[in-house]
Short mmCIF file of C-alpha atoms in Angstrom, two decimals:
data_model
loop_
_atom_site.label_atom_id
_atom_site.label_comp_id
_atom_site.label_asym_id
_atom_site.label_seq_id
_atom_site.Cartn_x
_atom_site.Cartn_y
_atom_site.Cartn_z
CA UNK F 1 61.14 172.57 -20.26
CA UNK F 2 58.52 173.38 -22.88
CA UNK F 3 55.27 174.85 -21.57
CA UNK F 4 52.13 174.25 -23.63
CA UNK F 5 49.15 176.59 -23.49
CA UNK F 6 45.94 175.77 -25.34
CA UNK F 7 43.85 178.64 -26.66
CA UNK F 8 40.47 177.83 -28.18
CA UNK F 9 36.99 179.11 -28.81
CA UNK F 10 34.46 179.64 -31.58
CA UNK F 11 34.92 183.43 -31.32
CA UNK F 12 37.72 183.51 -33.90
CA UNK F 13 38.61 187.22 -33.64
CA UNK F 14 38.85 187.00 -29.85
CA UNK F 15 40.97 183.87 -30.09
CA UNK F 16 43.36 185.43 -32.58
CA UNK F 17 43.71 188.54 -30.40
CA UNK F 18 44.59 186.41 -27.38
CA UNK F 19 47.16 184.43 -29.36
CA UNK F 20 48.80 187.57 -30.72
CA UNK F 21 49.12 189.00 -27.22
CA UNK F 22 50.80 185.84 -25.96
CA UNK F 23 53.28 185.96 -28.85
CA UNK F 24 54.09 189.58 -28.02
CA UNK F 25 54.28 189.10 -24.25
CA UNK F 26 56.20 185.81 -23.87
CA UNK F 27 59.74 185.78 -25.28
CA UNK F 28 60.58 182.50 -27.00
CA UNK F 29 56.95 181.64 -27.75
CA UNK F 30 55.53 180.10 -30.91
CA UNK F 31 52.02 179.33 -32.10
CA UNK F 32 51.09 175.94 -33.53
CA UNK F 33 47.84 175.88 -35.50
CA UNK F 34 46.07 173.17 -37.51
CA UNK F 35 43.60 174.55 -40.04
CA UNK F 36 40.77 172.05 -40.43
CA UNK F 37 39.04 174.12 -43.12
CA UNK F 38 41.09 172.26 -45.75
CA UNK F 39 39.79 168.86 -44.60
CA UNK F 40 37.46 168.58 -47.60
CA UNK F 41 40.60 168.37 -49.75
CA UNK F 42 41.84 165.45 -47.64
CA UNK F 43 44.46 167.20 -45.51
CA UNK F 44 44.93 169.42 -42.48
CA UNK F 45 47.33 172.34 -42.87
CA UNK F 46 49.75 172.93 -39.99
CA UNK F 47 51.65 176.16 -39.39
CA UNK F 48 54.19 177.12 -36.75
CA UNK F 49 54.94 180.81 -36.32
CA UNK F 50 56.45 183.28 -33.91
CA UNK F 51 56.04 187.04 -33.57
CA UNK F 52 58.00 187.61 -36.80
CA UNK F 53 55.98 185.27 -39.03
CA UNK F 54 55.69 181.66 -40.21
CA UNK F 55 58.58 179.38 -39.24
CA UNK F 56 57.31 176.19 -40.89
CA UNK F 57 54.25 174.78 -42.61
CA UNK F 58 53.12 171.33 -43.59
CA UNK F 59 50.19 169.03 -44.20
CA UNK F 60 48.82 166.13 -42.19
CA UNK F 61 46.61 163.60 -44.00
CA UNK F 62 43.17 162.82 -42.64
CA UNK F 63 42.88 159.83 -40.33
CA UNK F 64 39.73 157.76 -40.96
CA UNK F 65 38.24 160.74 -42.85
CA UNK F 66 38.46 162.73 -39.61
CA UNK F 67 40.25 166.09 -39.49
CA UNK F 68 40.24 166.17 -35.71
CA UNK F 69 41.88 162.72 -35.64
CA UNK F 70 44.61 164.03 -37.95
CA UNK F 71 45.15 166.91 -35.54
CA UNK F 72 45.58 164.46 -32.65
CA UNK F 73 48.08 162.36 -34.60
CA UNK F 74 50.16 165.35 -35.71
CA UNK F 75 50.05 167.60 -32.64
CA UNK F 76 52.26 165.73 -30.17
CA UNK F 77 55.12 164.96 -32.63
CA UNK F 78 55.28 168.66 -33.54
CA UNK F 79 55.32 169.71 -29.90
CA UNK F 80 58.05 167.15 -29.12
CA UNK F 81 60.08 168.53 -32.02
CA UNK F 82 59.79 172.03 -30.54
CA UNK F 83 60.74 170.73 -27.09
CA UNK F 84 63.78 168.85 -28.35
CA UNK F 85 65.02 171.86 -30.33
CA UNK F 86 65.30 173.65 -26.98
CA UNK F 87 64.65 177.17 -28.27
CA UNK F 88 60.95 177.49 -27.43
CA UNK F 89 59.73 178.52 -23.98
CA UNK F 90 55.99 178.46 -24.66
CA UNK F 91 54.11 176.62 -27.39
CA UNK F 92 50.66 178.13 -27.87
CA UNK F 93 48.31 175.58 -29.45
CA UNK F 94 45.72 177.69 -31.23
CA UNK F 95 42.75 175.39 -31.79
CA UNK F 96 40.60 175.55 -34.89
CA UNK F 97 37.11 176.93 -34.30
CA UNK F 98 35.11 173.88 -33.25
CA UNK F 99 37.90 171.83 -31.65
CA UNK F 100 37.26 171.35 -27.93
CA UNK F 101 40.14 172.03 -25.52
CA UNK F 102 39.45 169.03 -23.26
CA UNK F 103 40.37 166.47 -25.92
CA UNK F 104 43.52 168.34 -26.94
CA UNK F 105 44.72 168.95 -23.37
CA UNK F 106 44.40 165.23 -22.68
CA UNK F 107 46.26 164.35 -25.90
CA UNK F 108 49.11 166.71 -25.01
CA UNK F 109 49.38 165.41 -21.44
CA UNK F 110 49.28 161.79 -22.61
CA UNK F 111 52.20 162.62 -24.91
CA UNK F 112 54.37 163.42 -21.90
CA UNK F 113 54.20 167.19 -22.31
CA UNK F 114 53.23 169.80 -19.73
CA UNK F 115 50.02 171.77 -20.18
CA UNK F 116 50.43 175.03 -18.27
CA UNK F 117 47.23 176.78 -19.32
CA UNK F 118 43.89 176.27 -21.06
CA UNK F 119 42.27 179.47 -22.25
CA UNK F 120 38.99 180.06 -24.07
CA UNK F 121 38.75 183.41 -25.82
CA UNK F 122 35.36 185.14 -25.62
CA UNK F 123 33.67 188.20 -27.06
CA UNK F 124 31.06 188.88 -24.34
CA UNK F 125 28.67 190.45 -26.86
CA UNK F 126 28.54 187.15 -28.78
CA UNK F 127 27.98 184.97 -25.71
CA UNK F 128 24.19 184.67 -25.87
CA UNK F 129 23.96 184.46 -29.71
CA UNK F 130 26.37 181.52 -29.74
CA UNK F 131 24.86 179.85 -26.67
CA UNK F 132 21.45 180.05 -28.32
CA UNK F 133 22.58 178.80 -31.73
CA UNK F 134 21.17 175.32 -32.30
CA UNK F 135 22.62 174.98 -35.82
CA UNK F 136 24.64 171.87 -36.53
CA UNK F 137 28.35 172.53 -37.03
CA UNK F 138 28.03 170.97 -40.48
CA UNK F 139 25.61 173.75 -41.48
CA UNK F 140 28.27 176.34 -40.61
CA UNK F 141 31.18 174.44 -42.23
CA UNK F 142 32.66 173.96 -38.77
CA UNK F 143 32.41 170.17 -38.41
CA UNK F 144 35.63 168.33 -37.57
CA UNK F 145 34.48 165.11 -39.27
CA UNK F 146 31.76 163.90 -41.60
CA UNK F 147 30.07 162.22 -38.65
CA UNK F 148 30.25 165.32 -36.40
CA UNK F 149 26.76 165.82 -34.94
CA UNK F 150 27.55 168.62 -32.51
CA UNK F 151 25.81 171.98 -32.56
CA UNK F 152 27.29 175.46 -32.29
CA UNK F 153 25.70 175.96 -28.85
CA UNK F 154 26.80 172.75 -27.14
CA UNK F 155 30.33 173.01 -28.58
CA UNK F 156 30.68 176.60 -27.39
CA UNK F 157 29.33 175.72 -23.94
CA UNK F 158 31.92 172.97 -23.45
CA UNK F 159 34.74 175.20 -24.73
CA UNK F 160 33.68 177.82 -22.22
CA UNK F 161 33.19 175.57 -19.20
CA UNK F 162 36.36 173.46 -19.50
CA UNK F 163 38.87 176.30 -19.53
CA UNK F 164 40.16 177.70 -16.25
CA UNK F 165 40.88 181.05 -17.89
CA UNK F 166 38.59 183.16 -20.09
CA UNK F 167 40.33 185.73 -22.28
CA UNK F 168 37.86 188.55 -22.93
CA UNK F 169 38.14 191.13 -25.69
CA UNK F 170 36.85 194.63 -25.11
CA UNK F 171 33.49 194.76 -26.85
CA UNK F 172 31.50 198.03 -27.01
CA UNK F 173 28.32 196.02 -27.70
CA UNK F 174 28.62 193.99 -24.49
CA UNK F 175 26.50 195.05 -21.52
CA UNK F 176 26.12 194.14 -17.86
CA UNK F 177 23.77 191.28 -18.74
CA UNK F 178 26.38 189.71 -21.04
CA UNK F 179 29.09 189.97 -18.41
CA UNK F 180 26.81 188.61 -15.70
CA UNK F 181 25.78 185.66 -17.87
CA UNK F 182 29.44 184.80 -18.40
CA UNK F 183 30.16 185.04 -14.68
CA UNK F 184 27.24 182.78 -13.78
CA UNK F 185 27.99 180.19 -16.45
CA UNK F 186 31.55 179.72 -15.22
CA UNK F 187 31.95 181.36 -11.81
CA UNK F 188 35.29 179.69 -11.00
CA UNK F 189 37.08 180.83 -14.18
CA UNK F 190 39.70 183.54 -14.04
CA UNK F 191 38.75 186.35 -16.42
CA UNK F 192 41.56 188.21 -18.17
CA UNK F 193 41.05 191.08 -20.58
CA UNK F 194 43.04 190.85 -23.80
CA UNK F 195 45.18 193.92 -24.42
CA UNK F 196 45.52 194.91 -20.77
CA UNK F 197 49.25 194.51 -20.25
CA UNK F 198 51.53 196.02 -17.63
CA UNK F 199 53.03 199.33 -18.81
CA UNK F 200 56.07 198.75 -16.59
CA UNK F 201 56.97 195.67 -18.65
CA UNK F 202 55.93 193.06 -16.10
CA UNK F 203 54.35 189.83 -17.27
CA UNK F 204 50.79 190.48 -18.52
CA UNK F 205 47.84 188.74 -16.80
CA UNK F 206 47.22 186.68 -19.94
CA UNK F 207 50.86 185.54 -20.15
CA UNK F 208 50.80 184.67 -16.45
CA UNK F 209 47.60 182.65 -16.98
CA UNK F 210 49.18 180.73 -19.87
CA UNK F 211 52.13 179.69 -17.71
CA UNK F 212 50.42 179.29 -14.32
CA UNK F 213 49.80 175.53 -14.53
CA UNK F 214 46.87 173.27 -15.39
CA UNK F 215 45.71 169.98 -13.87
CA UNK F 216 44.30 167.85 -16.71
CA UNK F 217 42.96 165.20 -14.34
CA UNK F 218 41.18 167.71 -12.10
CA UNK F 219 39.71 169.48 -15.13
CA UNK F 220 38.21 166.21 -16.38
CA UNK F 221 36.71 165.51 -12.95
CA UNK F 222 35.22 169.00 -12.87
CA UNK F 223 33.29 168.17 -16.05
CA UNK F 224 32.17 164.64 -15.14
CA UNK F 225 28.41 164.52 -14.44
CA UNK F 226 28.92 162.70 -11.12
CA UNK F 227 31.17 165.33 -9.58
CA UNK F 228 30.96 168.38 -11.84
CA UNK F 229 31.60 171.81 -10.37
CA UNK F 230 28.20 173.21 -11.31
CA UNK F 231 27.28 176.91 -10.96
CA UNK F 232 25.69 178.14 -7.72
CA UNK F 233 22.45 180.06 -7.15
CA UNK F 234 22.65 183.61 -8.48
CA UNK F 235 20.42 186.47 -9.59
CA UNK F 236 21.81 189.77 -10.91
CA UNK F 237 21.54 192.13 -13.89
CA UNK F 238 18.56 190.22 -15.27
CA UNK F 239 20.40 186.87 -15.28
CA UNK F 240 19.50 184.00 -12.95
CA UNK F 241 20.90 180.61 -12.06
CA UNK F 242 18.51 178.13 -10.50
CA UNK F 243 20.00 175.15 -8.69
CA UNK F 244 17.37 172.44 -8.31
CA UNK F 245 18.21 169.57 -5.98
CA UNK F 246 15.77 166.83 -4.96
CA UNK F 247 15.97 163.27 -3.60
CA UNK F 248 12.88 161.79 -5.23
CA UNK F 249 13.23 160.20 -8.71
CA UNK F 250 11.52 161.44 -11.86
CA UNK F 251 8.52 159.69 -13.38
CA UNK F 252 9.91 158.77 -16.84
CA UNK F 253 6.78 159.60 -18.87
CA UNK F 254 6.08 162.94 -17.17
CA UNK F 255 9.68 164.05 -17.50
CA UNK F 256 9.82 162.99 -21.15
CA UNK F 257 6.66 164.97 -21.89
CA UNK F 258 8.22 168.08 -20.30
CA UNK F 259 11.61 167.85 -22.04
CA UNK F 260 10.95 170.50 -24.69
CA UNK F 261 9.73 173.07 -22.16
CA UNK F 262 12.61 172.31 -19.78
CA UNK F 263 15.21 172.45 -22.54
CA UNK F 264 13.96 175.81 -23.81
CA UNK F 265 13.53 177.30 -20.33
CA UNK F 266 17.18 178.43 -20.10
CA UNK F 267 20.09 179.38 -22.31
CA UNK F 268 22.13 176.68 -20.60
CA UNK F 269 21.27 173.80 -18.30
CA UNK F 270 23.25 170.81 -17.10
CA UNK F 271 23.63 168.36 -14.26
CA UNK F 272 22.69 164.83 -13.25
CA UNK F 273 19.32 163.21 -12.70
CA UNK F 274 17.56 160.05 -11.55
CA UNK F 275 14.77 158.15 -13.32
CA UNK F 276 12.47 155.86 -11.32
CA UNK F 277 12.54 153.07 -13.93
CA UNK F 278 16.38 153.16 -14.07
CA UNK F 279 17.17 153.68 -10.39
CA UNK F 280 20.78 152.46 -10.62
CA UNK F 281 21.80 154.67 -13.57
CA UNK F 282 23.28 158.16 -13.23
CA UNK F 283 21.98 160.20 -16.17
CA UNK F 284 23.67 163.28 -17.57
CA UNK F 285 21.64 166.37 -18.60
CA UNK F 286 23.37 168.71 -21.08
CA UNK F 287 21.31 171.38 -22.87
CA UNK F 288 22.13 174.50 -24.90
CA UNK F 289 20.68 176.20 -27.95
CA UNK F 290 17.29 174.53 -27.49
CA UNK F 291 18.80 171.06 -27.86
CA UNK F 292 19.20 168.45 -25.13
CA UNK F 293 21.64 165.57 -24.82
CA UNK F 294 20.81 162.88 -22.25
CA UNK F 295 23.18 159.98 -21.73
CA UNK F 296 24.14 157.42 -19.14
CA UNK F 297 27.18 158.30 -17.05
CA UNK F 298 27.40 154.87 -15.46
CA UNK F 299 26.03 153.67 -12.12
CA UNK F 300 25.31 155.68 -9.01
CA UNK F 301 27.82 154.72 -6.33
CA UNK F 302 24.93 153.58 -4.13
CA UNK F 303 24.26 150.76 -6.63
CA UNK F 304 27.82 149.39 -6.51
CA UNK F 305 29.04 146.66 -4.14
CA UNK F 306 31.46 147.88 -1.50
CA UNK F 307 34.39 146.10 -3.18
CA UNK F 308 33.91 148.18 -6.35
CA UNK F 309 34.38 151.46 -4.54
CA UNK F 310 38.16 151.01 -4.53
CA UNK F 311 38.11 151.27 -8.33
CA UNK F 312 36.25 154.61 -8.24
CA UNK F 313 38.40 157.77 -8.41
CA UNK F 314 38.76 159.54 -5.02
CA UNK F 315 37.16 162.73 -6.34
CA UNK F 316 34.04 160.77 -7.25
CA UNK F 317 33.87 159.17 -3.80
CA UNK F 318 34.35 162.56 -2.16
CA UNK F 319 31.56 164.12 -4.21
CA UNK F 320 29.21 161.27 -3.32
CA UNK F 321 30.06 161.52 0.38
CA UNK F 322 29.19 165.22 0.43
CA UNK F 323 25.77 164.45 -1.01
CA UNK F 324 25.01 161.13 0.68
CA UNK F 325 21.47 160.26 1.78
CA UNK F 326 20.87 157.44 4.30
CA UNK F 327 18.23 155.80 2.09
CA UNK F 328 19.23 156.65 -1.50
CA UNK F 329 22.97 157.24 -1.23
CA UNK F 330 24.15 159.59 -3.98
CA UNK F 331 21.02 159.12 -6.16
CA UNK F 332 19.45 162.54 -6.66
CA UNK F 333 18.34 165.29 -8.99
CA UNK F 334 20.94 168.06 -9.34
CA UNK F 335 20.11 170.31 -12.27
CA UNK F 336 21.31 173.86 -12.88
CA UNK F 337 19.59 176.35 -15.23
CA UNK F 338 21.22 179.67 -16.22
CA UNK F 339 19.63 182.33 -18.41
CA UNK F 340 18.58 185.94 -18.77
CA UNK F 341 14.90 186.33 -17.91
CA UNK F 342 14.65 182.91 -16.26
CA UNK F 343 11.15 182.03 -15.01
CA UNK F 344 12.37 180.51 -11.77
CA UNK F 345 8.93 179.84 -10.25
CA UNK F 346 7.48 178.33 -13.41
CA UNK F 347 10.56 176.19 -13.94
CA UNK F 348 10.50 174.84 -10.39
CA UNK F 349 6.80 173.99 -10.67
CA UNK F 350 7.38 172.12 -13.91
CA UNK F 351 10.29 170.17 -12.45
CA UNK F 352 8.33 169.29 -9.31
CA UNK F 353 5.45 168.00 -11.43
CA UNK F 354 7.78 165.47 -13.05
CA UNK F 355 8.75 163.79 -9.77
CA UNK F 356 7.03 160.68 -8.45
CA UNK F 357 3.89 161.45 -6.44
CA UNK F 358 3.70 160.39 -2.79
CA UNK F 359 1.74 157.26 -3.74
CA UNK F 360 4.15 156.35 -6.58
CA UNK F 361 7.14 156.91 -4.35
CA UNK F 362 5.69 154.81 -1.53
CA UNK F 363 5.17 151.88 -3.92
CA UNK F 364 8.93 151.24 -3.88
CA UNK F 365 11.64 150.35 -6.37
CA UNK F 366 10.08 147.19 -7.71
CA UNK F 367 7.01 149.18 -8.75
CA UNK F 368 9.13 152.03 -10.13
CA UNK F 369 10.92 149.70 -12.50
CA UNK F 370 7.59 148.65 -14.01
CA UNK F 371 6.87 152.21 -15.16
CA UNK F 372 6.85 152.79 -18.95
CA UNK F 373 10.45 153.17 -20.20
CA UNK F 374 9.97 156.51 -21.95
CA UNK F 375 13.72 157.20 -22.29
CA UNK F 376 14.82 153.90 -23.84
CA UNK F 377 14.80 155.24 -27.42
CA UNK F 378 16.30 158.56 -26.32
CA UNK F 379 19.19 156.78 -24.58
CA UNK F 380 19.58 154.16 -27.34
CA UNK F 381 19.59 151.30 -24.84
#
């Protein structure tokens, strides 16, 4: 059986170091890489190599002027070819800089192949600079398509938070604050240091992580706004994580007026929230690099008829049950802010000021829905 490990990340040197270690540590391994830098010429260049060098190379034409789409179309056939040849134990899919591992893991799994590991390579010293970089990928020649509107910060955050394993390179410039920030951003990830093998010849921690197994469905659920595994409260080495959870909805105008301050309050913030004028809609908060993305993630379960619950994934129902309120069901504010130097008190005061007042709350849902729809343009509804 062919095992497939996905290694990604915007920290190119760290990613390459992790890939080279896997090639050296796992007999019968190859690396499959699609270089999207050639997309402006109309093609994506694919290489397959092992520890001795390049085994094959080829080009995949763009699909709908999208390099990432070409990658999707070409990846599975190449992996199936490796599987059918029967000589490869581990195929390491080394992603191009801005490609996100979630999309590729789902493509591989949908193709009938087995993903055994998803690894994001990180240089801890570059963590905060990348997380704070609000540049568009197009400005850095890192866009995967002409219509790519992602930023460096939000792309890096998703690469980091989806992986179950973080491969860290030794970095003399990294300090305790950098390492603590990484731990708070993704507390459930297994951290493995690149280059730390077993002198006795046993399987290295990185090789073990690449072959340990990966649940694509569970990973998607862990990122979904309704049931995401968000970081917990923490405060160490100058880095804090504030978990803010409330039952009362936001006043749309007051929250909208506070967006810039809230977005810039932390290096990273995410979660789900509830607007008084849209009481049935679960809204997703996703901020990094001074930029905020707000989008609808569908209805709260409390707004669905009982018959519709059977169509909701079990993990979503379980998450709602853990957080159920007798009056509002799963409707709530659950936002998490992580940053060095976080002003916890000031941030909490600002968030509290955006909630409905006692009088507004007491007026009830019919009155809430008459409030000015400040987010309609933002949400493109």
